[in-house]
């Protein structure tokens, strides 16, 4: 009897993350919104950010973030790359 309940608990703990992940939208499903000056962003946690450290000049960046309610958003804006044009 105890073995059955332990096995059931183990299976439930292994399946629960998959069920939760399938019920919430993935970051790939979220449309990218272009940032406009003055736009209000409710950022609780940054999930991903484009790495522009090896790019020069003004380059587009996409930031994926969660708001305070847990919803995932993506916003695109321009920033200076981390490399100067005279670096090899």
N, CA, C and O atoms as a DFTB+ gen file, in Angstrom:
352 C
 N C O
     1  1       0.821      -1.202       0.000
     2  2       0.000       0.000       0.000
     3  2       0.860       1.259       0.000
     4  3       0.593       2.203      -0.744
     5  1       1.906       1.267       0.850
     6  2       2.772       2.446       0.913
     7  2       3.524       2.641      -0.393
     8  3       3.727       3.773      -0.833
     9  1       3.939       1.542      -1.016
    10  2       4.663       1.629      -2.281
    11  2       3.789       2.271      -3.351
    12  3       4.267       3.077      -4.149
    13  1       2.532       1.918      -3.364
    14  2       1.605       2.482      -4.349
    15  2       1.478       4.001      -4.184
    16  3       1.483       4.730      -5.177
    17  1       1.364       4.482      -2.944
    18  2       1.230       5.925      -2.722
    19  2       2.519       6.663      -3.037
    20  3       2.476       7.800      -3.506
    21  1       3.667       6.041      -2.788
    22  2       4.948       6.665      -3.119
    23  2       5.102       6.767      -4.636
    24  3       5.524       7.801      -5.154
    25  1       4.762       5.701      -5.334
    26  2       4.842       5.701      -6.796
    27  2       3.877       6.729      -7.375
    28  3       4.230       7.444      -8.313
    29  1       2.680       6.814      -6.838
    30  2       1.702       7.801      -7.311
    31  2       2.205       9.220      -7.103
    32  3       2.053      10.072      -7.978
    33  1       2.804       9.474      -5.943
    34  2       3.343      10.810      -5.660
    35  2       4.498      11.130      -6.587
    36  3       4.624      12.265      -7.048
    37  1       5.343      10.150      -6.868
    38  2       6.475      10.365      -7.769
    39  2       5.996      10.687      -9.178
    40  3       6.507      11.612      -9.809
    41  1       5.023       9.936      -9.675
    42  2       4.486      10.179     -11.012
    43  2       3.832      11.560     -11.089
    44  3       4.012      12.280     -12.071
    45  1       3.084      11.924     -10.064
    46  2       2.429      13.234     -10.049
    47  2       3.463      14.357     -10.042
    48  3       3.265      15.377     -10.701
    49  1       4.561      14.187      -9.308
    50  2       5.578      15.235      -9.260
    51  2       6.333      15.351     -10.575
    52  3       6.831      16.426     -10.911
    53  1       6.423      14.254     -11.322
    54  2       7.089      14.301     -12.623
    55  2       6.193      14.885     -13.713
    56  3       6.682      15.538     -14.635
    57  1       4.902      14.656     -13.612
    58  2       3.963      15.116     -14.630
    59  2       3.548      16.571     -14.411
    60  3       3.277      17.276     -15.383
    61  1       3.492      17.032     -13.183
    62  2       2.990      18.375     -12.874
    63  2       3.696      19.494     -13.645
    64  3       3.009      20.367     -14.176
    65  1       5.034      19.515     -13.736
    66  2       5.664      20.595     -14.499
    67  2       5.258      20.603     -15.972
    68  3       5.081      21.671     -16.559
    69  1       5.113      19.431     -16.566
    70  2       4.710      19.358     -17.975
    71  2       3.295      19.880     -18.169
    72  3       3.020      20.578     -19.145
    73  1       2.402      19.553     -17.255
    74  2       1.017      20.034     -17.345
    75  2       0.984      21.548     -17.195
    76  3       0.289      22.231     -17.947
    77  1       1.731      22.075     -16.231
    78  2       1.770      23.517     -16.024
    79  2       2.350      24.228     -17.238
    80  3       1.829      25.261     -17.659
    81  1       3.420      23.688     -17.800
    82  2       4.062      24.320     -18.956
    83  2       3.137      24.321     -20.164
    84  3       3.140      25.279     -20.937
    85  1       2.355      23.278     -20.339
    86  2       1.473      23.229     -21.498
    87  2       0.281      24.163     -21.347
    88  3      -0.322      24.553     -22.347
    89  1      -0.071      24.530     -20.117
    90  2      -1.231      25.392     -19.926
    91  2      -0.877      26.877     -20.027
    92  3      -1.762      27.704     -20.249
    93  1       0.404      27.227     -19.866
    94  2       0.809      28.619     -19.977
    95  2       1.469      28.844     -21.331
    96  3       2.147      27.951     -21.841
    97  1       1.281      30.033     -21.927
    98  2       1.860      30.280     -23.241
    99  2       3.372      30.355     -23.159
   100  3       3.915      30.916     -22.207
   101  1       4.060      29.797     -24.147
   102  2       5.511      29.859     -24.166
   103  2       5.944      31.212     -24.732
   104  3       5.160      31.911     -25.374
   105  1       7.187      31.562     -24.486
   106  2       7.717      32.836     -24.963
   107  2       7.698      32.896     -26.490
   108  3       7.611      33.981     -27.064
   109  1       7.779      31.738     -27.153
   110  2       7.767      31.706     -28.611
   111  2       6.409      32.119     -29.180
   112  3       6.333      32.600     -30.311
   113  1       5.344      31.937     -28.408
   114  2       3.992      32.259     -28.869
   115  2       3.627      33.731     -28.675
   116  3       2.593      34.181     -29.169
   117  1       4.459      34.476     -27.968
   118  2       4.147      35.864     -27.621
   119  2       4.598      36.787     -28.751
   120  3       5.749      36.699     -29.180
   121  1       3.725      37.672     -29.246
   122  2       4.133      38.596     -30.319
   123  2       5.075      39.682     -29.781
   124  3       4.996      40.076     -28.617
   125  1       5.955      40.147     -30.648
   126  2       6.895      41.218     -30.292
   127  2       6.225      42.566     -30.547
   128  3       5.654      42.792     -31.614
   129  1       6.299      43.458     -29.562
   130  2       5.723      44.799     -29.671
   131  2       6.870      45.801     -29.768
   132  3       7.822      45.735     -28.990
   133  1       6.782      46.723     -30.714
   134  2       7.800      47.772     -30.831
   135  2       7.580      48.819     -29.745
   136  3       6.462      49.291     -29.539
   137  1       8.670      49.177     -29.048
   138  2       8.587      50.169     -27.982
   139  2       8.294      51.544     -28.581
   140  3       8.863      51.921     -29.606
   141  1       7.408      52.278     -27.934
   142  2       7.114      53.677     -28.292
   143  2       7.459      54.538     -27.094
   144  3       7.247      54.127     -25.953
   145  1       7.983      55.714     -27.335
   146  2       8.364      56.616     -26.262
   147  2       7.178      56.831     -25.311
   148  3       6.067      57.126     -25.751
   149  1       7.425      56.683     -24.020
   150  2       6.380      56.872     -23.019
   151  2       5.563      55.628     -22.716
   152  3       4.688      55.663     -21.850
   153  1       5.834      54.520     -23.418
   154  2       5.088      53.284     -23.193
   155  2       5.353      52.786     -21.767
   156  3       6.501      52.742     -21.323
   157  1       4.294      52.417     -21.061
   158  2       4.424      51.902     -19.697
   159  2       4.700      50.401     -19.758
   160  3       3.940      49.651     -20.370
   161  1       5.783      49.969     -19.126
   162  2       6.137      48.555     -19.082
   163  2       6.074      48.074     -17.637
   164  3       6.656      48.693     -16.745
   165  1       5.378      46.986     -17.410
   166  2       5.251      46.386     -16.079
   167  2       6.196      45.186     -16.023
   168  3       5.777      44.055     -16.270
   169  1       7.472      45.427     -15.699
   170  2       8.482      44.377     -15.719
   171  2       8.758      43.890     -14.307
   172  3       9.258      44.632     -13.462
   173  1       8.425      42.635     -14.070
   174  2       8.738      41.992     -12.792
   175  2      10.056      41.229     -12.912
   176  3      10.894      41.275     -12.012
   177  1      10.232      40.514     -14.057
   178  2      11.415      39.682     -14.235
   179  2      11.778      39.619     -15.714
   180  3      10.917      39.345     -16.550
   181  1      13.044      39.868     -16.045
   182  2      13.521      39.725     -17.419
   183  2      13.870      38.259     -17.637
   184  3      14.667      37.686     -16.894
   185  1      13.268      37.657     -18.660
   186  2      13.470      36.246     -18.960
   187  2      14.613      36.070     -19.958
   188  3      15.429      35.161     -19.810
   189  1      14.677      36.928     -20.967
   190  2      15.718      36.843     -21.995
   191  2      15.949      38.214     -22.597
   192  3      15.047      39.050     -22.642
   193  1      17.164      38.431     -23.056
   194  2      17.523      39.700     -23.700
   195  2      18.492      39.380     -24.825
   196  3      19.374      38.536     -24.661
   197  1      18.339      40.047     -25.972
   198  2      19.238      39.857     -27.092
   199  2      20.653      40.265     -26.686
   200  3      20.845      41.306     -26.057
   201  1      21.642      39.446     -27.044
   202  2      23.039      39.764     -26.754
   203  2      23.619      40.586     -27.897
   204  3      23.876      40.063     -28.981
   205  1      23.821      41.868     -27.649
   206  2      24.394      42.754     -28.654
   207  2      25.816      43.177     -28.293
   208  3      26.303      44.195     -28.785
   209  1      26.478      42.410     -27.443
   210  2      27.804      42.782     -26.974
   211  2      28.862      42.753     -28.073
   212  3      29.881      43.435     -27.963
   213  1      28.635      41.974     -29.130
   214  2      29.613      41.868     -30.212
   215  2      29.182      42.607     -31.470
   216  3      29.799      42.453     -32.524
   217  1      28.127      43.408     -31.366
   218  2      27.626      44.173     -32.513
   219  2      27.994      45.631     -32.351
   220  3      28.099      46.135     -31.233
   221  1      28.193      46.316     -33.484
   222  2      28.564      47.731     -33.456
   223  2      27.418      48.581     -33.985
   224  3      26.629      48.128     -34.815
   225  1      27.332      49.806     -33.503
   226  2      26.318      50.730     -33.956
   227  2      24.989      50.528     -33.251
   228  3      24.909      49.869     -32.214
   229  1      23.948      51.110     -33.833
   230  2      22.603      50.998     -33.273
   231  2      21.977      49.714     -33.814
   232  3      21.888      49.513     -35.025
   233  1      21.548      48.852     -32.894
   234  2      21.024      47.544     -33.279
   235  2      19.709      47.266     -32.546
   236  3      19.498      47.780     -31.447
   237  1      18.824      46.457     -33.140
   238  2      17.576      46.119     -32.461
   239  2      17.819      45.123     -31.330
   240  3      18.688      44.255     -31.421
   241  1      17.051      45.264     -30.287
   242  2      17.111      44.379     -29.127
   243  2      15.701      43.927     -28.798
   244  3      14.761      44.720     -28.851
   245  1      15.552      42.662     -28.462
   246  2      14.263      42.147     -28.004
   247  2      14.428      41.672     -26.569
   248  3      15.315      40.875     -26.263
   249  1      13.568      42.166     -25.700
   250  2      13.564      41.766     -24.300
   251  2      12.274      40.992     -24.034
   252  3      11.175      41.475     -24.305
   253  1      12.432      39.793     -23.502
   254  2      11.292      38.980     -23.082
   255  2      11.195      39.091     -21.567
   256  3      12.179      38.867     -20.861
   257  1      10.017      39.436     -21.065
   258  2       9.874      39.640     -19.629
   259  2       8.514      39.172     -19.130
   260  3       7.578      38.979     -19.906
   261  1       8.430      38.995     -17.813
   262  2       7.164      38.675     -17.159
   263  2       6.706      39.911     -16.404
   264  3       7.509      40.611     -15.788
   265  1       5.385      40.177     -16.460
   266  2       4.844      41.287     -15.676
   267  2       4.489      40.781     -14.275
   268  3       4.705      39.610     -13.962
   269  1       3.951      41.658     -13.443
   270  2       3.652      41.296     -12.055
   271  2       2.573      40.219     -11.916
   272  3       2.471      39.578     -10.870
   273  1       1.771      40.017     -12.961
   274  2       0.754      38.954     -12.901
   275  2       1.271      37.640     -13.479
   276  3       0.555      36.639     -13.467
   277  1       2.517      37.629     -13.991
   278  2       3.119      36.418     -14.535
   279  2       2.984      36.264     -16.031
   280  3       3.495      35.296     -16.593
   281  1       2.303      37.197     -16.702
   282  2       2.154      37.130     -18.152
   283  2       3.482      37.467     -18.830
   284  3       4.239      38.310     -18.349
   285  1       3.754      36.800     -19.948
   286  2       4.997      36.992     -20.688
   287  2       4.771      37.992     -21.817
   288  3       3.758      37.932     -22.513
   289  1       5.733      38.926     -21.997
   290  2       5.670      39.943     -23.049
   291  2       7.025      40.040     -23.727
   292  3       8.046      39.662     -23.153
   293  1       7.028      40.552     -24.962
   294  2       8.269      40.838     -25.676
   295  2       8.190      42.264     -26.207
   296  3       7.167      42.681     -26.751
   297  1       9.277      43.001     -26.043
   298  2       9.334      44.362     -26.550
   299  2      10.649      44.540     -27.319
   300  3      11.701      44.059     -26.898
   301  1      10.562      45.246     -28.464
   302  2      11.730      45.487     -29.308
   303  2      12.054      46.980     -29.271
   304  3      11.160      47.820     -29.375
   305  1      13.323      47.294     -29.124
   306  2      13.775      48.681     -29.151
   307  2      15.185      48.722     -29.706
   308  3      15.795      47.678     -29.936
   309  1      15.710      49.925     -29.922
   310  2      17.061      50.096     -30.452
   311  2      18.019      50.459     -29.331
   312  3      17.656      51.171     -28.396
   313  1      19.252      49.960     -29.435
   314  2      20.292      50.298     -28.466
   315  2      21.643      50.302     -29.173
   316  3      21.765      49.805     -30.292
   317  1      22.642      50.858     -28.525
   318  2      23.998      50.816     -29.031
   319  2      24.572      49.442     -28.761
   320  3      24.437      48.911     -27.659
   321  1      25.219      48.857     -29.776
   322  2      25.901      47.573     -29.579
   323  2      27.115      47.766     -28.661
   324  3      27.568      48.891     -28.452
   325  1      27.619      46.695     -28.132
   326  2      28.726      46.759     -27.182
   327  2      30.097      46.865     -27.801
   328  3      31.083      47.028     -27.083
   329  1      30.188      46.775     -29.121
   330  2      31.468      46.825     -29.795
   331  2      31.602      48.120     -30.568
   332  3      30.641      48.585     -31.180
   333  1      32.776      48.697     -30.542
   334  2      33.008      49.892     -31.362
   335  2      33.450      49.454     -32.749
   336  3      33.942      48.338     -32.914
   337  1      33.287      50.296     -33.731
   338  2      33.586      49.932     -35.120
   339  2      35.059      49.689     -35.372
   340  3      35.404      49.029     -36.352
   341  1      35.956      50.206     -34.511
   342  2      37.380      50.009     -34.738
   343  2      37.919      48.745     -34.048
   344  3      39.104      48.438     -34.180
   345  1      37.084      48.021     -33.328
   346  2      37.519      46.755     -32.723
   347  2      37.462      45.640     -33.750
   348  3      36.580      45.620     -34.608
   349  1      38.395      44.724     -33.661
   350  2      38.440      43.622     -34.631
   351  2      37.548      42.484     -34.241
   352  3      37.476      41.483     -34.954
